[in-house]
Coordinates of C-alpha atoms and ligand atoms in Angstrom, one line a residue:
X1324 CA -3.9 5.6 27.4
X1325 CA -5.5 4.5 30.6
X1326 CA -4.4 3.4 34.3
X1327 CA -4.9 -0.2 35.3
X1328 CA -4.3 -2.4 38.3
X1329 CA -3.0 -5.9 37.8
X1330 CA -3.8 -8.8 39.8
X1331 CA -1.6 -11.9 39.4
X1332 CA -3.0 -15.2 40.6
X1333 CA -2.4 -18.9 39.7
X1334 CA -5.0 -18.5 36.7
X1335 CA -4.1 -19.7 33.1
X1336 CA -4.9 -16.7 31.0
X1337 CA -5.2 -13.0 31.1
X1338 CA -8.4 -11.1 31.2
X1339 CA -9.0 -7.6 31.4
X1340 CA -12.3 -6.4 33.4
X1341 CA -13.7 -3.2 33.4
X1342 CA -15.5 -2.3 36.9
X1343 CA -18.6 -0.1 37.0
X1344 CA -16.6 2.4 38.1
X1345 CA -14.5 2.5 34.6
X1346 CA -11.4 1.3 36.3
X1347 CA -9.4 -1.2 34.4
X1348 CA -8.4 -4.4 36.1
X1349 CA -6.2 -6.8 34.8
X1350 CA -6.1 -10.5 35.8
X1351 CA -2.8 -12.3 34.6
X1352 CA -1.1 -15.5 35.6
X1353 CA 1.5 -15.3 38.2
X1354 CA 4.2 -16.5 35.5
X1355 CA 3.5 -13.8 33.3
X1356 CA 6.3 -11.0 33.1
X1357 CA 5.0 -7.3 33.7
X1358 CA 6.2 -6.3 30.1
X1359 CA 4.2 -9.1 28.5
X1360 CA 0.9 -7.6 30.5
X1361 CA 1.9 -4.4 29.3
X1362 CA 2.1 -5.6 25.7
X1363 CA -1.2 -7.4 26.1
X1364 CA -3.2 -4.5 27.6
X1365 CA -1.6 -2.1 24.5
X1366 CA -3.0 -4.5 21.9
X1367 CA -6.2 -4.5 23.2
X1368 CA -6.1 -0.6 24.2
X1369 CA -8.6 0.4 21.3
X1370 CA -11.8 -2.4 22.6
X1371 CA -11.1 -1.2 26.4
X1372 CA -11.5 2.5 25.6
X1373 CA -14.5 1.7 23.1
X1374 CA -15.9 -0.3 25.6
X1375 CA -15.3 2.6 28.4
X1376 CA -16.7 4.7 26.3
X1377 CA -19.8 2.9 25.8
X1378 CA -20.5 2.5 28.9
X1379 CA -20.2 6.2 29.6
X1380 CA -22.7 6.9 26.9
X1381 CA -24.7 4.8 28.8
X1382 CA -24.5 6.8 31.9
X1383 CA -25.3 10.0 29.9
X1384 CA -27.7 9.1 27.5
X1385 CA -30.7 10.3 29.4
X1386 CA -31.8 13.8 29.9
X1387 CA -30.6 15.1 33.5
X1388 CA -33.3 15.6 36.3
X1389 CA -31.1 17.0 38.8
X1390 CA -31.8 14.6 41.5
X1391 CA -30.0 13.3 44.4
X1392 CA -27.3 10.7 43.0
X1393 CA -27.3 11.9 39.5
X1394 CA -23.9 11.9 37.5
X1395 CA -22.2 14.9 36.0
X1396 CA -19.5 15.0 33.8
X1397 CA -16.4 17.2 34.6
X1398 CA -13.3 17.0 32.9
X1399 CA -13.5 13.9 31.9
X1400 CA -15.0 12.1 34.6
X1401 CA -18.4 11.4 36.6
X1402 CA -19.3 13.0 39.7
X1403 CA -22.5 12.3 41.6
X1404 CA -24.9 14.9 42.8
X1405 CA -25.6 15.7 46.7
X1406 CA -28.8 17.3 47.4
X1407 CA -29.7 19.3 50.3
X1408 CA -32.8 20.9 50.4
X1409 CA -32.5 23.9 52.1
X1410 CA -33.1 27.9 51.6
X1411 CA -29.4 28.0 51.1
X1412 CA -28.1 28.3 47.6
X1413 CA -24.4 27.0 47.6
X1414 CA -22.4 24.5 45.6
X1415 CA -19.2 22.9 46.9
X1416 CA -17.1 20.6 44.6
X1417 CA -14.9 18.0 46.1
X1418 CA -15.5 14.5 45.3
X1419 CA -18.8 15.2 44.4
X1420 CA -20.8 18.1 43.7
X1421 CA -22.6 19.0 47.1
X1422 CA -25.4 21.4 46.5
X1423 CA -27.5 23.4 49.0
X1424 CA -30.9 24.1 47.1
X1425 CA -34.7 24.9 47.5
X1426 CA -35.6 23.1 44.4
X1427 CA -34.5 21.7 41.3
X1428 CA -34.7 24.8 39.3
X1429 CA -31.9 26.5 42.0
X1430 CA -29.7 23.0 41.5
X1431 CA -29.6 23.5 37.7
X1432 CA -28.8 27.0 37.8
X1433 CA -25.9 26.7 40.4
X1434 CA -24.4 24.1 38.2
X1435 CA -24.7 26.0 35.2
X1436 CA -22.8 28.9 37.0
X1437 CA -20.5 26.8 38.5
X1438 CA -19.5 25.2 35.2
X1439 CA -19.5 28.5 33.3
X1440 CA -16.9 29.8 35.9
X1441 CA -14.9 26.7 35.9
X1442 CA -14.3 27.4 32.1
X1443 CA -13.4 30.6 32.7
X1444 CA -10.8 29.6 35.2
X1445 CA -9.7 26.4 33.5
X1446 CA -9.3 27.5 29.9
X1447 CA -8.0 31.0 30.0
X1448 CA -4.7 29.6 31.6
X1449 CA -4.4 26.8 28.7
X1450 CA -5.3 29.4 25.9
X1451 CA -2.5 31.7 27.3
X1452 CA -0.1 28.8 27.8
X1453 CA -0.5 27.5 24.4
X1454 CA -0.7 30.8 22.4
X1455 CA 3.0 31.8 23.7
X1456 CA 4.0 27.8 23.1
X1457 CA 2.6 28.6 19.5
X1458 CA 4.2 31.8 19.2
X1459 CA 0.4 33.4 18.0
X1460 CA -1.0 36.8 18.9
X1461 CA -4.3 36.2 20.4
X1462 CA -6.7 39.3 21.0
X1463 CA -10.0 38.4 22.6
X1464 CA -10.9 35.0 24.0
X1465 CA -14.5 34.6 24.6
X1466 CA -16.2 32.2 26.3
X1467 CA -19.7 31.1 24.5
X1468 CA -22.4 28.9 25.0
X1469 CA -22.7 28.7 20.8
X1470 CA -24.1 24.8 20.5
X1471 CA -22.3 22.2 18.1
X1472 CA -18.8 24.3 18.1
X1473 CA -16.4 23.9 20.3
X1474 CA -14.3 26.5 19.1
X1475 CA -13.6 29.0 16.6
X1476 CA -11.2 31.9 15.5
X1477 CA -11.2 35.0 13.7
X1478 CA -8.4 35.8 11.1
X1479 CA -8.2 38.9 13.4
X1480 CA -7.1 36.5 16.2
X1481 CA -10.7 36.5 18.5
X1482 CA -11.2 33.4 20.0
X1483 CA -14.1 31.5 21.3
X1484 CA -14.3 28.4 22.8
X1485 CA -17.7 26.8 24.3
X1486 CA -18.2 26.8 28.0
X1487 CA -19.1 22.9 27.8
X1488 CA -15.8 21.6 26.6
X1489 CA -14.9 21.8 30.3
X1490 CA -16.9 18.5 30.4
X1491 CA -14.2 16.9 28.5
X1492 CA -11.0 15.2 29.5
X1493 CA -8.2 17.8 29.9
X1494 CA -6.1 16.4 27.2
X1495 CA -9.4 16.8 24.9
X1496 CA -9.7 20.2 26.5
X1497 CA -5.8 21.1 25.2
X1498 CA -6.7 19.4 22.0
X1499 CA -9.4 21.9 21.4
X1500 CA -7.6 25.0 22.3
X1501 CA -4.7 23.8 20.4
X1502 CA -6.5 23.3 17.4
X1503 CA -8.1 26.6 17.0
X1504 CA -4.8 28.5 18.3
X1505 CA -2.9 26.5 15.5
X1506 CA -5.6 27.9 12.8
X1507 CA -4.0 31.3 13.6
X1508 CA -1.1 30.2 11.9
X1509 CA -2.7 27.7 9.3
X1510 CA -6.1 28.2 8.4
X1511 CA -6.8 25.0 6.8
X1512 CA -6.4 21.3 7.9
X1513 CA -2.9 20.9 5.6
X1514 CA -0.2 18.7 6.9
X1515 CA 1.6 21.7 8.3
X1516 CA -1.5 22.4 10.6
X1517 CA -1.5 18.9 12.1
X1518 CA 2.0 19.2 12.6
X1519 CA 1.9 22.5 14.5
X1520 CA -0.7 20.8 16.4
X1521 CA 1.6 17.6 16.6
X1522 CA 4.5 19.3 18.2
X1523 CA 2.4 20.8 21.1
X1524 CA 0.2 17.4 21.8
X1525 CA 2.1 14.3 20.5
X1526 CA -1.1 12.4 21.4
X1527 CA -3.6 14.4 19.8
X1528 CA -5.1 11.5 18.1
X1529 CA -6.5 10.1 21.3
X1530 CA -8.3 13.5 21.9
X1531 CA -9.6 13.3 18.5
X1532 CA -10.8 9.8 19.0
X1533 CA -12.4 10.6 22.3
X1534 CA -14.4 13.7 20.6
X1535 CA -15.6 11.0 17.8
X1536 CA -17.2 9.0 20.2
X1537 CA -18.0 11.3 23.0
X1538 CA -18.7 14.5 21.2
X1539 CA -21.9 14.4 21.8
X1540 CA -21.7 14.7 25.5
X1541 CA -20.6 18.3 24.5
X1542 CA -24.0 19.1 23.0
X1543 CA -26.2 19.9 25.9
X1544 CA -25.7 21.7 28.9
X1545 CA -25.2 18.6 31.2
Ligands
ZN3042 ZN1 -10.0 23.2 12.3

C-alpha cells in the first residue's frame, strides 16, 4: 500500500490526486468519516498504484546522461543527482546524490561503485535473516551483474543476486531474496512453494505486481 494525505473541505465529492513527487493526496468532504475515506482509497488502490507506476516509468524511460538534476532509482525511490565539477572523486548520499567529479564518466563510475557497495550492505543481512527464518543452509552468496536474472540458486545452496535489485523497493528486494531461498526447500513453483513465501511475506503479491510493471527498471545499470 502507499501513504496518503487527507485534506477535508466543503467539497461534495472525493478525489484522489497523485502529485508530481508521487505523493497521494485525498480531497474529501468534511462530512466523510475517516473509515469511509480509507475504504474509498482501498477500492481504488490498484488504479492508484498503476498510475504511480506508469508515471515512474515515464521518468526512467530515457537513457541516463549523468547530468545535474537527473533522477536515479534507489530502493524504490528516485533521488536527484547533484554534480560538483572538480578534480575530487567523491559520492555522498543524503536526500540526493552529491557527486564531485571531473566528468560524466567519473560520475557514472562513482554511482556504479556506490550501488554495488549498497547491494552488498543491504542484501547480505537480508539473505542471512531470511535464511535463518526459513531454516535453510546457504553456502555462498554472490552479488552478480547477470542481466535479466534478479536472483538464482543452485541445489548446493549457492545464491546469486543481481546488484540491480537494490533499485527496487525494500519489500520487493525481500521478495526476491525469499523467493530464491524458498527454492532451497521447494525446487518448483508448487502451492507449497508459495506457501513458504507467504509465511515470510504475507504481502508478496504486491511485490510480484511491482516486478511485473517495473521489472524493466532493473534490467539496465541505471
Ligand atoms: Zn522461482
